[in-house]
């Protein structure tokens, strides 16, 4: 009887990646650790030195390792923002025609983030949010010659402050990546629907009000409504963006 599953041998590069990963999970290596010299590590993993170099390069691309000229190879700080950076590549491939898909992911994640932040934001962080919205108030005073890019920068900072205040570095890193990658979609909305700037400001103020009240449930609802509006606009007007063709 022919086996239902055929075992596919791992490549030598996969062996290197798996071996170094195991060393990290066992605690033999940690953030900032220097890898053993190439000859010893290749022998330890049972691979050629060429295969070891390929594996190290792959892990360097993923932000796990960094090679310092003349000083060897080290484990990075393994911070979530660096390790999640490949997510940015995926997000870039989705732009701009599928911006609504990324905005849907943002909506789901940020609804939980703002709920967490509602009970964790410091008074200084609340003041930062208010100052950020104050920048937008100034931009709105210059209507119809508003600085739309300045508005999007302030919008981005507003969401990033909340994400950081959630106390979850991995979640904050994902949101940081997605917020940056939806810049074009939000700018296009601001250009084509000028009233959206005032709408967004009002929605941000409503979110901040709930955060000041330390109300997780209402803050979550306000964030969902806010991001759903951006998402629906992006989905409905994707063909009008000249870069979405």
Coordinates of C-alpha atoms in Angstrom, one line a residue:
X1 CA 0.0 0.0 0.0
X2 CA 1.3 3.4 -1.0
X3 CA 1.8 5.8 1.9
X4 CA -0.7 8.6 1.9
X5 CA 2.0 11.1 2.9
X6 CA 5.5 11.4 1.5
X7 CA 8.1 12.9 3.7
X8 CA 9.8 15.8 1.9
X9 CA 13.4 16.3 3.2
X10 CA 14.1 19.8 4.6
X11 CA 16.6 22.0 2.8
X12 CA 19.8 22.7 4.5
X13 CA 18.7 26.4 4.8
X14 CA 15.6 25.2 6.6
X15 CA 17.8 23.1 8.9
X16 CA 19.8 26.2 9.8
X17 CA 16.7 28.3 10.4
X18 CA 15.1 25.6 12.5
X19 CA 18.3 25.0 14.5
X20 CA 18.8 28.7 15.4
X21 CA 15.1 29.0 16.2
X22 CA 15.4 26.0 18.6
X23 CA 18.5 27.6 20.2
X24 CA 16.4 30.8 20.8
X25 CA 13.4 28.9 22.3
X26 CA 15.7 26.9 24.5
X27 CA 17.3 30.0 25.8
X28 CA 20.8 29.1 24.5
X29 CA 20.6 32.4 22.5
X30 CA 18.8 35.5 23.5
X31 CA 18.5 39.2 22.4
X32 CA 21.9 40.6 21.8
X33 CA 23.7 37.2 21.9
X34 CA 26.6 36.5 19.5
X35 CA 26.3 33.4 17.4
X36 CA 29.1 30.8 17.7
X37 CA 31.8 31.1 15.0
X38 CA 30.7 29.9 11.6
X39 CA 32.7 26.7 11.6
X40 CA 31.5 25.6 15.0
X41 CA 27.8 26.5 14.4
X42 CA 27.8 24.7 11.0
X43 CA 29.2 21.5 12.7
X44 CA 26.7 21.8 15.5
X45 CA 23.8 22.0 13.0
X46 CA 25.2 19.4 10.7
X47 CA 25.2 21.7 7.6
X48 CA 27.8 23.2 5.2
X49 CA 29.2 26.6 5.9
X50 CA 27.5 27.8 2.6
X51 CA 24.1 26.6 3.8
X52 CA 24.7 28.2 7.2
X53 CA 25.3 31.6 5.5
X54 CA 22.1 31.2 3.5
X55 CA 20.2 30.5 6.7
X56 CA 21.7 33.4 8.5
X57 CA 20.9 35.7 5.6
X58 CA 17.3 34.6 5.6
X59 CA 17.1 35.2 9.4
X60 CA 18.7 38.6 8.9
X61 CA 16.0 39.5 6.4
X62 CA 13.4 38.6 9.0
X63 CA 15.0 40.8 11.6
X64 CA 16.1 37.9 13.8
X65 CA 19.9 38.3 13.2
X66 CA 22.2 41.0 12.2
X67 CA 25.7 40.7 10.8
X68 CA 28.3 43.2 12.0
X69 CA 31.2 43.6 9.7
X70 CA 34.3 42.1 11.3
X71 CA 32.5 41.3 14.5
X72 CA 30.3 38.3 13.8
X73 CA 26.6 37.7 13.8
X74 CA 24.3 38.7 16.6
X75 CA 20.7 38.1 17.6
X76 CA 18.7 41.4 17.3
X77 CA 16.6 42.8 20.2
X78 CA 13.7 40.6 18.8
X79 CA 11.3 43.5 19.3
X80 CA 7.8 43.0 17.7
X81 CA 8.1 45.9 15.4
X82 CA 11.2 44.5 13.7
X83 CA 10.0 40.9 13.6
X84 CA 6.6 42.0 12.2
X85 CA 8.1 44.2 9.5
X86 CA 7.5 41.5 6.7
X87 CA 3.8 42.3 7.3
X88 CA 4.5 45.7 5.7
X89 CA 5.6 43.9 2.5
X90 CA 2.3 42.1 2.4
X91 CA 0.4 45.3 3.0
X92 CA 2.4 47.1 0.2
X93 CA 1.3 44.3 -2.3
X94 CA -2.3 45.0 -1.4
X95 CA -2.2 48.7 -2.2
X96 CA -4.0 50.6 -3.4
X97 CA -6.9 48.6 -5.0
X98 CA -7.3 46.5 -1.9
X99 CA -6.9 49.2 0.8
X100 CA -10.4 48.4 2.1
X101 CA -9.2 44.9 3.1
X102 CA -6.4 46.4 5.2
X103 CA -8.8 48.9 6.7
X104 CA -11.1 46.1 7.7
X105 CA -8.2 44.4 9.5
X106 CA -7.4 47.8 11.2
X107 CA -11.0 48.2 12.3
X108 CA -11.0 44.8 14.0
X109 CA -7.7 45.2 15.7
X110 CA -8.1 48.9 16.7
X111 CA -11.5 48.3 18.3
X112 CA -9.8 46.0 20.8
X113 CA -6.7 48.3 21.1
X114 CA -8.8 51.3 22.1
X115 CA -10.7 49.2 24.6
X116 CA -7.4 48.2 26.2
X117 CA -6.1 51.8 26.1
X118 CA -9.1 53.2 27.8
X119 CA -8.0 51.9 31.2
X120 CA -4.3 52.2 30.6
X121 CA -3.7 55.7 29.0
X122 CA -1.7 58.0 31.3
X123 CA -2.7 61.6 31.7
X124 CA 0.2 62.6 29.6
X125 CA -0.9 60.3 26.8
X126 CA -4.4 61.8 26.9
X127 CA -2.8 65.2 26.7
X128 CA -0.8 64.1 23.7
X129 CA -3.9 62.9 22.0
X130 CA -5.6 66.3 22.7
X131 CA -2.5 68.2 21.3
X132 CA -2.5 66.0 18.2
X133 CA -6.2 66.9 17.6
X134 CA -5.3 70.5 18.2
X135 CA -3.0 70.4 15.2
X136 CA -6.0 69.3 13.1
X137 CA -8.1 72.1 14.5
X138 CA -5.4 74.5 13.2
X139 CA -5.4 72.8 9.8
X140 CA -9.2 73.1 9.6
X141 CA -8.9 76.9 10.1
X142 CA -7.2 77.1 6.8
X143 CA -10.1 75.6 4.8
X144 CA -10.2 75.5 1.8
X145 CA -6.4 75.4 1.6
X146 CA -6.0 72.7 4.2
X147 CA -2.7 70.9 4.6
X148 CA -4.1 67.4 3.9
X149 CA -0.8 65.6 4.3
X150 CA -0.4 67.3 7.7
X151 CA -3.9 66.1 8.6
X152 CA -3.1 62.5 7.7
X153 CA 0.2 62.7 9.7
X154 CA -1.8 63.9 12.8
X155 CA -4.5 61.2 12.1
X156 CA -1.7 58.6 12.0
X157 CA -0.1 59.8 15.2
X158 CA -3.5 59.8 17.0
X159 CA -4.0 56.1 16.2
X160 CA -0.4 55.2 17.1
X161 CA -0.6 56.8 20.5
X162 CA -3.6 54.7 21.3
X163 CA -2.0 51.5 20.0
X164 CA 1.1 52.1 22.1
X165 CA -1.0 52.8 25.2
X166 CA -2.7 49.4 24.8
X167 CA 0.2 47.8 26.6
X168 CA 0.5 45.1 23.9
X169 CA 3.7 45.7 21.9
X170 CA 2.9 43.0 19.2
X171 CA -0.6 44.5 18.7
X172 CA 0.9 48.0 18.6
X173 CA 3.5 47.0 16.0
X174 CA 0.9 45.4 13.7
X175 CA -1.3 48.5 13.9
X176 CA 1.7 50.8 13.3
X177 CA 2.4 48.9 10.1
X178 CA -1.2 49.0 8.9
X179 CA -1.8 52.7 9.7
X180 CA 1.3 53.6 7.7
X181 CA 0.3 51.5 4.8
X182 CA -3.3 53.0 4.5
X183 CA -1.9 56.5 4.2
X184 CA -2.8 56.7 0.4
X185 CA -6.4 55.5 0.9
X186 CA -7.0 58.1 3.7
X187 CA -5.3 60.9 1.7
X188 CA -7.4 60.0 -1.4
X189 CA -10.6 60.2 0.7
X190 CA -9.5 63.6 2.1
X191 CA -8.8 64.9 -1.4
X192 CA -12.0 63.7 -3.0
X193 CA -14.4 64.1 -0.1
X194 CA -13.3 67.3 1.6
X195 CA -15.9 67.0 4.3
X196 CA -14.2 63.9 5.5
X197 CA -11.6 65.9 7.3
X198 CA -14.1 67.5 9.6
X199 CA -16.0 64.2 10.0
X200 CA -12.8 62.4 11.0
X201 CA -11.9 65.2 13.5
X202 CA -15.4 64.9 15.1
X203 CA -15.0 61.1 15.3
X204 CA -11.6 61.4 16.8
X205 CA -12.9 63.9 19.4
X206 CA -15.7 61.4 20.3
X207 CA -13.1 58.6 20.7
X208 CA -11.0 60.9 22.9
X209 CA -14.0 61.8 25.0
X210 CA -14.6 58.1 25.8
X211 CA -11.0 57.6 26.6
X212 CA -11.0 60.5 29.0
X213 CA -14.1 58.8 30.6
X214 CA -12.2 55.6 30.8
X215 CA -15.0 53.8 29.1
X216 CA -13.7 50.7 27.1
X217 CA -17.0 49.7 25.6
X218 CA -18.0 53.1 24.3
X219 CA -14.5 53.8 23.0
X220 CA -14.6 50.5 21.1
X221 CA -17.9 51.4 19.4
X222 CA -16.6 54.9 18.5
X223 CA -13.5 53.4 16.9
X224 CA -15.5 50.8 15.0
X225 CA -17.8 53.4 13.6
X226 CA -14.9 55.7 12.7
X227 CA -12.9 53.1 10.8
X228 CA -15.9 51.5 9.2
X229 CA -16.6 54.8 7.5
X230 CA -13.1 55.0 6.0
X231 CA -13.3 51.3 5.0
X232 CA -16.6 51.7 3.2
X233 CA -15.5 54.8 1.4
X234 CA -12.3 53.1 0.2
X235 CA -14.3 50.1 -1.0
X236 CA -16.8 52.2 -2.9
X237 CA -14.3 54.5 -4.5
X238 CA -11.3 52.2 -5.2
X239 CA -11.7 52.5 -9.0
X240 CA -11.5 56.3 -8.8
X241 CA -8.0 56.2 -7.4
X242 CA -5.6 56.6 -10.4
X243 CA -3.1 54.4 -8.7
X244 CA -5.6 51.6 -8.3
X245 CA -5.9 50.9 -12.0

